Coordinates of C-alpha atoms in Angstrom, one line a residue:
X5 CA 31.9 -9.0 3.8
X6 CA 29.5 -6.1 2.4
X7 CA 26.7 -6.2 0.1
X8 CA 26.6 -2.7 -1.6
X9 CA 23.4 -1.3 -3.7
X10 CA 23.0 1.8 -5.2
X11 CA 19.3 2.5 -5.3
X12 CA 17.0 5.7 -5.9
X13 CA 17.5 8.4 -3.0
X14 CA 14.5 7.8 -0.8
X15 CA 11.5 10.9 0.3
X16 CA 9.8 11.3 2.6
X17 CA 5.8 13.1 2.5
X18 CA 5.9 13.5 6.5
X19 CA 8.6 15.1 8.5
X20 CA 8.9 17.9 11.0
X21 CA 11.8 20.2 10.9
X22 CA 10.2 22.5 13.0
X23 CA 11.3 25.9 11.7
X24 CA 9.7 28.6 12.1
X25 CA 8.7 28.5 16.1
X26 CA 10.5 25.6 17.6
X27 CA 14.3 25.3 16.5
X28 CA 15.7 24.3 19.9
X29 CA 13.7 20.8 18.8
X30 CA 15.1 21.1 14.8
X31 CA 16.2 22.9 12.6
X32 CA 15.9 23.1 8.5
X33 CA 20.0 22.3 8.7
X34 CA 19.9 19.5 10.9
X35 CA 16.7 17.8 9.8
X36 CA 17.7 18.2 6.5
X37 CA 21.6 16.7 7.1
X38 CA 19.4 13.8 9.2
X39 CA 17.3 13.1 5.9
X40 CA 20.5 12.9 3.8
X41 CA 22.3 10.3 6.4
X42 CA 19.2 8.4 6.4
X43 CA 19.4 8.3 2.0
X44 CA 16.8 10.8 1.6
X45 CA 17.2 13.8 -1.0
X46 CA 13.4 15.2 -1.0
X47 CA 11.4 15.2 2.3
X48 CA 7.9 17.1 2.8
X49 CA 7.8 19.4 6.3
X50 CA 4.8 19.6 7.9
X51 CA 2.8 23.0 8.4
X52 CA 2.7 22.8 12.5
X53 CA 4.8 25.8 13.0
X54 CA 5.0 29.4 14.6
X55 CA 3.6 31.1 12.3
X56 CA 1.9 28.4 10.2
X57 CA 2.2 28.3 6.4
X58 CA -1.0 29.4 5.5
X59 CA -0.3 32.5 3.8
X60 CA 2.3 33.5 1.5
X61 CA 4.0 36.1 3.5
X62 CA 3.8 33.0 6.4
X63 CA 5.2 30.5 3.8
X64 CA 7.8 32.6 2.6
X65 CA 9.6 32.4 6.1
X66 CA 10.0 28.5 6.1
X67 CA 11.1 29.0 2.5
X68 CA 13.5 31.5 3.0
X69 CA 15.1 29.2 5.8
X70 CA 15.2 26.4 3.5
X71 CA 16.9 28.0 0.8
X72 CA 19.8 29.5 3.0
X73 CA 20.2 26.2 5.4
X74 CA 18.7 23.3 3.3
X75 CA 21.1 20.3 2.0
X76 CA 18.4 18.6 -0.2
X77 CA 15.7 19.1 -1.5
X78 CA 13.2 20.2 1.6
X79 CA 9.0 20.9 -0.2
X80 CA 7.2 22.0 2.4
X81 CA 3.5 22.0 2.8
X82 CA 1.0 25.0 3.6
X83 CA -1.8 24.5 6.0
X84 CA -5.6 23.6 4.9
X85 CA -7.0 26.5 6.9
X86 CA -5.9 29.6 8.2
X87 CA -3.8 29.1 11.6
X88 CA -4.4 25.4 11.5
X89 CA -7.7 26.2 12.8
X90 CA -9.9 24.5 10.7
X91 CA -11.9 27.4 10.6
X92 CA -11.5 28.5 7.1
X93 CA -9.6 27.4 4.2
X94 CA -6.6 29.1 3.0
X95 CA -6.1 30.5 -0.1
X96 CA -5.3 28.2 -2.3
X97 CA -4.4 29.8 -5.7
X98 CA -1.9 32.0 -3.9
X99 CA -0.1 29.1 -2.3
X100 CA -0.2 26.4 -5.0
X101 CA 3.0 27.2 -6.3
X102 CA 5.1 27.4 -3.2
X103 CA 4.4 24.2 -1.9
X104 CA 4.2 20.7 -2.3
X105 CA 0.4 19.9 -0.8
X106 CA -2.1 21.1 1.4
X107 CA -2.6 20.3 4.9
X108 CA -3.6 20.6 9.4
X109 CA -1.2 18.0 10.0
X110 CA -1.1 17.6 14.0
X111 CA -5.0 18.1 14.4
X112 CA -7.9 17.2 11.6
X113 CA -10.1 19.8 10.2
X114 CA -13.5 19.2 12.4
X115 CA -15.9 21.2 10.7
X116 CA -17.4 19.1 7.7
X117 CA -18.5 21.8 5.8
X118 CA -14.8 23.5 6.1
X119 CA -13.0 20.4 4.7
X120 CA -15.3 20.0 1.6
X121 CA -14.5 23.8 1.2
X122 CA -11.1 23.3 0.7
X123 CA -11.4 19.8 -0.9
X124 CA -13.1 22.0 -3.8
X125 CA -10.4 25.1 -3.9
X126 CA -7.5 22.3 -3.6
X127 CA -9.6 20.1 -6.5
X128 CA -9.8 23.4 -8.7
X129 CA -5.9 24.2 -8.6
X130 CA -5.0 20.5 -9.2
X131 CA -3.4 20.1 -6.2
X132 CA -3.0 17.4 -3.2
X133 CA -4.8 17.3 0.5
X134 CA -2.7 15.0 2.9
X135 CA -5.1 14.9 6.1
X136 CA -4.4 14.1 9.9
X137 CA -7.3 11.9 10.8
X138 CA -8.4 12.7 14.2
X139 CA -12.2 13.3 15.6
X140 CA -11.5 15.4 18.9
X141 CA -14.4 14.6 20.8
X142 CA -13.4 10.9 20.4
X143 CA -9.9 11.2 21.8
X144 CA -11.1 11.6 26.0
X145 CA -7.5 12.9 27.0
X146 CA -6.0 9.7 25.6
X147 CA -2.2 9.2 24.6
X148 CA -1.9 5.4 23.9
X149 CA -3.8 2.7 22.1
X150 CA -7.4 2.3 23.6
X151 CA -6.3 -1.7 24.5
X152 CA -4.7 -4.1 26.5
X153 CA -1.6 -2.3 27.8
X154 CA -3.4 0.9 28.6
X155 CA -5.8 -1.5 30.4
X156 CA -3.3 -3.2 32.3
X157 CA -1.0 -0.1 33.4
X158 CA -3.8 2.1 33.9
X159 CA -3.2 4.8 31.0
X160 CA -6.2 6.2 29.0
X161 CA -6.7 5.3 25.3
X162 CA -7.1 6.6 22.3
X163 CA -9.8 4.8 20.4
X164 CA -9.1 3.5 16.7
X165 CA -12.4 5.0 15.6
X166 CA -10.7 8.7 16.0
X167 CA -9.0 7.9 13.3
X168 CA -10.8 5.8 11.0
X169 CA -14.1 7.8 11.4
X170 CA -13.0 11.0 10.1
X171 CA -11.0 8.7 7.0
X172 CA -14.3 7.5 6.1
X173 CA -16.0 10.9 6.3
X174 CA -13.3 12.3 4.2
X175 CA -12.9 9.5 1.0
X176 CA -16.8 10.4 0.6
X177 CA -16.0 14.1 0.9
X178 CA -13.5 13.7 -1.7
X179 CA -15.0 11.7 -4.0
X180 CA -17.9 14.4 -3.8
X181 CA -15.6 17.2 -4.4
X182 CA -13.2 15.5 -7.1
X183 CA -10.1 16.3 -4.8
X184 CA -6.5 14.3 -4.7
X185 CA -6.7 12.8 -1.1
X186 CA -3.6 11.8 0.9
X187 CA -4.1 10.2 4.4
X188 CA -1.3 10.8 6.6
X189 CA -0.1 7.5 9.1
X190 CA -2.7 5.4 9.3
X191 CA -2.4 2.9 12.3
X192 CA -6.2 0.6 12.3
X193 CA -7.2 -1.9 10.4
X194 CA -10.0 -0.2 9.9
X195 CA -8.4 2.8 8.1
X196 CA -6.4 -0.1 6.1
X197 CA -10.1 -1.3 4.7
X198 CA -11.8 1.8 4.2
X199 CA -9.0 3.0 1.8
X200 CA -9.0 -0.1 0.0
X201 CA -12.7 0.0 -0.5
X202 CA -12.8 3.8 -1.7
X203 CA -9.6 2.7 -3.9
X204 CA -11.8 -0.1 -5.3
X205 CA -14.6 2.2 -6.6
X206 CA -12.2 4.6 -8.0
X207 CA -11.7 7.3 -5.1
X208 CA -8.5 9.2 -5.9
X209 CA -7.0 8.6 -2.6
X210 CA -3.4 7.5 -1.3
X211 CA -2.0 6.6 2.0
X212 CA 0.9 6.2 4.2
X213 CA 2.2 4.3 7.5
X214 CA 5.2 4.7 9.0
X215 CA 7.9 1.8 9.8
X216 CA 6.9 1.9 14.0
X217 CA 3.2 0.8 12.9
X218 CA 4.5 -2.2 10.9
X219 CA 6.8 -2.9 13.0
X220 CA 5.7 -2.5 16.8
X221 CA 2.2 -2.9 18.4
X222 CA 1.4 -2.3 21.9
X223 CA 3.0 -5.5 23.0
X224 CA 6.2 -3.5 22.8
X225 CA 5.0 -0.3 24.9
X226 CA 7.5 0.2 28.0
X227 CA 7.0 3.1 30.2
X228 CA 9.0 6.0 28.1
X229 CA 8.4 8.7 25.8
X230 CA 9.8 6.8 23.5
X231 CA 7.2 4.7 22.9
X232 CA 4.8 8.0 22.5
X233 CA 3.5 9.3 19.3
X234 CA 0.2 9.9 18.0
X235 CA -1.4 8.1 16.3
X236 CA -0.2 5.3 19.0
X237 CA 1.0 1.6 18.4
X238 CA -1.8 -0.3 17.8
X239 CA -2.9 -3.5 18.8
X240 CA -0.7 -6.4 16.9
X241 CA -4.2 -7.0 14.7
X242 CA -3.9 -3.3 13.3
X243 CA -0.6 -4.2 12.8
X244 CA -0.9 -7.7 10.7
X245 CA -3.8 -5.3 8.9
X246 CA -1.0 -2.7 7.9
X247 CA 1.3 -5.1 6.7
X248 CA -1.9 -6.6 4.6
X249 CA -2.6 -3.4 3.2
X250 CA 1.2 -3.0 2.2
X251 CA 1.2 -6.3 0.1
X252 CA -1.8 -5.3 -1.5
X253 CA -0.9 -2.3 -2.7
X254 CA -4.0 -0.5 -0.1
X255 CA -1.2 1.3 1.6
X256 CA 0.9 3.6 -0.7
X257 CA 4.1 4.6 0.5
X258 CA 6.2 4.3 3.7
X259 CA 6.9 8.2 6.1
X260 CA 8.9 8.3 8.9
X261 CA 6.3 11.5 9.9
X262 CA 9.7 12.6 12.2
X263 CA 9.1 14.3 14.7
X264 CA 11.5 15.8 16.8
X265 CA 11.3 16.9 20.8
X266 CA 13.5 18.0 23.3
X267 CA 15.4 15.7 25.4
X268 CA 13.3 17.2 29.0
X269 CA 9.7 16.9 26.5
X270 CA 10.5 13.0 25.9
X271 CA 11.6 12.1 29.3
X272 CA 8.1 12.2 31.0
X273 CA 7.3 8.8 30.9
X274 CA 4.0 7.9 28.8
X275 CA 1.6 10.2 30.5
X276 CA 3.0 13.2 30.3
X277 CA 5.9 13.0 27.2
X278 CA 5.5 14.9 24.4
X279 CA 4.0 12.8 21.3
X280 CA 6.5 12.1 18.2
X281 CA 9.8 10.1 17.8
X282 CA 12.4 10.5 15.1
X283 CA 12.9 8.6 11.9
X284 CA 14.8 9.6 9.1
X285 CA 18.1 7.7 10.0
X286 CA 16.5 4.5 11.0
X287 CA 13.9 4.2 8.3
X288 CA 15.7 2.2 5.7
X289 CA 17.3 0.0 7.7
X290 CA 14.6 -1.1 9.9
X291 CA 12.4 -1.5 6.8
X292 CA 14.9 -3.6 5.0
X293 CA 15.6 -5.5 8.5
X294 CA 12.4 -6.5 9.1
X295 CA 11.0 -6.8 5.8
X296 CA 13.5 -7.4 2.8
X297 CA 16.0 -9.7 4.9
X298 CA 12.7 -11.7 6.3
X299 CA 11.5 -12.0 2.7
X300 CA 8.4 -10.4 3.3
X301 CA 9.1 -7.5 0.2
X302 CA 11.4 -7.4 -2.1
X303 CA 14.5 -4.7 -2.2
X304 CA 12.5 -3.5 -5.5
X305 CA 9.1 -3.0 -3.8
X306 CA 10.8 -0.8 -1.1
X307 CA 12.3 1.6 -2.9
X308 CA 9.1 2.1 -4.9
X309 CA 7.4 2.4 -0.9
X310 CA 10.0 4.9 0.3
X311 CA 11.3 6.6 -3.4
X312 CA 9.0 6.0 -6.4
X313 CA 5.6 6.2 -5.2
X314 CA 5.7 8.9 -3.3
X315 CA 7.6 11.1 -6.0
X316 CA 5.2 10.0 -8.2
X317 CA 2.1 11.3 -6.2
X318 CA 3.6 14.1 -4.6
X319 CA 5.4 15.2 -8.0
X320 CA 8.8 16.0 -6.6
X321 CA 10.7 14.9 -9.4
X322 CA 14.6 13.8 -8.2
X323 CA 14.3 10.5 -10.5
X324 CA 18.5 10.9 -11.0
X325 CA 19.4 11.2 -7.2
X326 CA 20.3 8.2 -5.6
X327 CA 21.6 6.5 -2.6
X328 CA 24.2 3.8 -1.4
X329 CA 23.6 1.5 1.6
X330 CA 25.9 -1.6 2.8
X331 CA 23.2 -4.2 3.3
X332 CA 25.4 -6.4 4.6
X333 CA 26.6 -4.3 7.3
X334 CA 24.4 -4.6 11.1
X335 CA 24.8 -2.3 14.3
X336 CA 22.6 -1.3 17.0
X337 CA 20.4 2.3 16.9
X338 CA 22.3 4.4 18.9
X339 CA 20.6 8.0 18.9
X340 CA 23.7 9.7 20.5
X341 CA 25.0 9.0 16.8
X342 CA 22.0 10.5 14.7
X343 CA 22.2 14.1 12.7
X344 CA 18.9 14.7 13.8
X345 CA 18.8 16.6 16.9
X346 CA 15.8 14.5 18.2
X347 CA 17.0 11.5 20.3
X348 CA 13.8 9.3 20.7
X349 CA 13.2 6.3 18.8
X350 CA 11.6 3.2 19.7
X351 CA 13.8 1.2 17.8
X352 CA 16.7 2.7 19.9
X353 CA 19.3 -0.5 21.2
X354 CA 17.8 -2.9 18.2
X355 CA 20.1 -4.7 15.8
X356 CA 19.4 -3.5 12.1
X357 CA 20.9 -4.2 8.6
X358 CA 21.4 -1.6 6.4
X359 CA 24.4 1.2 6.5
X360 CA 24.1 3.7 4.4
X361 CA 27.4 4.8 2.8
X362 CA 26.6 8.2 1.1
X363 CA 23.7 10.0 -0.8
X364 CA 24.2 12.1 -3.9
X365 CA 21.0 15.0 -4.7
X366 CA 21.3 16.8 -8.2
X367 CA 24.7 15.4 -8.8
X368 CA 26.3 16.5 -5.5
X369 CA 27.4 14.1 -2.4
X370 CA 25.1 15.7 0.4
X371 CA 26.3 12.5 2.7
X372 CA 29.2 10.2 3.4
X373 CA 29.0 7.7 6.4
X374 CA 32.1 9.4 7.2
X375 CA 30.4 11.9 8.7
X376 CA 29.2 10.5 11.1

């Protein structure tokens, strides 16, 4: 039996492909392959590179990679401030064109006075600022949730006000400054109601979660790096909160935010493993799993949380690209089959639905599931 759909090609706002600086954890070429297996045909790299994007002669080198290597379409974003510092805005008229949005992704911009500065100069070119919510003095050397299971086993926390705190300061911040506001994977349930509330009163603000936050909570932490990102599985209340804010329409879009490491950076255990698990292949699949199949959203309201609304906010066009997945057809995440050159996923040995049989960007066949 098979159950085969052709839908819209799925994007995705947050990814790492890690070029310039760190190709021995991705490259444009095999992030960009990745993307295509998992039914992807735009994807939006994050500026957390050697050097960062945050001038045009620094841009330039990510885009000249992606022109020679890319398989889809691959918009990557320039930093807020120069570095990734949060020291002082970039310049935005100069880099407006060359990118799809603005932001420190992998730290958030401290300095008050240095995000409103840039809220206006991104506000004044018409463009988007997708922020990384995290207050540094808050995080006290945590890597995991700040609850039970770091409790139990003895790990320190990371508190859910890091995040929310500097959400809040920022939807005022924007509202002051008139600026198109993005919040990158959101994890509390307090983010979930702040966003809805600034929403409510007419804030021009969007959001995005990522399918390990709906799906996982502590309760599943074991002791492996695959398990680790930041911002961590929350407590199984954030998580109910995020699913909330996805029927509601409070949370905008779904992002894999894939992030690659080394095999030796994910094999440290909790403590010490580097932060970040893939996505792009296993994405759909676990969405529709544990979503669409459940009957918790419909096929129709997926593909506008992981094609149309985020093509819509992010302007990336791609309306005629498209996708086919088997939704009939179930194996287990095995990451010694993925594209991606990142092996660790949480979802890794779980049973999903969802196979997808080629994707097709500007009229071309970029994937077949015989390539794998």
């Amino acid at each position: 039996m098979s159950n085969i759909v052709r839908i819209p090609a799925l994007a995705d706002v947050h990814v790492h492909f890690r070029e310039p600086g760190y190709s021995y954890k991705e490259t444009i070429a095999s992030g960009s392959r990745a993307a295509a297996a998992g039914g992807f045909t735009c994807v939006c790299p994050m500026p957390n590179l050697n050097p960062a994007p945050d001038t045009v002669e620094h841009l330039e080198e990510e885009l000249a990679i992606i022109r020679r290597d890319a398989v889809i379409d691959v918009r990557p974003y320039a930093s807020i401030t120069l570095g990734r510092k949060g020291l002082e805005p970039v310049d935005v008229a100069a880099l407006k064109g060359r990118c799809v949005a603005f932001s420190d992704d992998g730290s958030g911009v401290q300095d008050e006075a240095v995000m409103y500065k840039a809220m206006k100069a991104i506000a004044a070119e018409n463009q988007i600022l997708a922020a990384h919510c995290e207050v540094n003095s808050l995080l006290r050397g945590g890597y995991i949730h700040d609850g039970k299971y770091a409790a139990e086993h003895g790990h320190k926390g990371i508190c859910s006000e890091s995040e929310w705190a500097q959400i809040e300061r920022d939807v005022e911040l924007a509202a002051r400054a008139g600026c198109a506001y993005h919040v990158c994977h959101i994890s509390t349930k307090e983010s979930v109601d702040i966003i809805r509330r600034a929403k409510a009163r007419g804030v021009n603000v969007t959001c995005e979660t990522g399918p390990h936050y709906l799906v996982l909570c502590e309760d599943d932490l074991q002791e492996h790096g695959r398990f680790k990102m930041n911002p961590p599985l929350r407590s199984a209340e954030d998580r109910s909160a995020l699913i909330e804010g996805l029927l509601d329409g409070t949370i905008d879009m779904i992002a894999t935010d894939h992030a690659p490491h080394s095999i030796e950076e994910k094999s440290k255990g909790l403590a010490h493993s580097a932060m970040g698990v893939v996505g792009l292949e296993t994405s759909f699949p676990v969405m529709y799993t544990e979503f669409v199949k459940k009957g918790i959203l419909s096929l129709e309201r997926l593909v506008e949380l992981m094609s149309t609304n985020p093509r819509n906010r992010f302007r990336l066009g791609g309306f005629g690209d498209w996708t086919e997945f088997d939704l009939d057809a179930s194996y287990e995440v095995d990451p010694s089959k993925f594209m991606t050159m990142g092996r660790s996923t949480p979802f890794e040995g779980r049973e999903v639905f969802g196979k997808c049989l080629r994707t097709v960007h500007n009229g071309k066949e970029v994937f077949t599931a015989e390539q794998i």
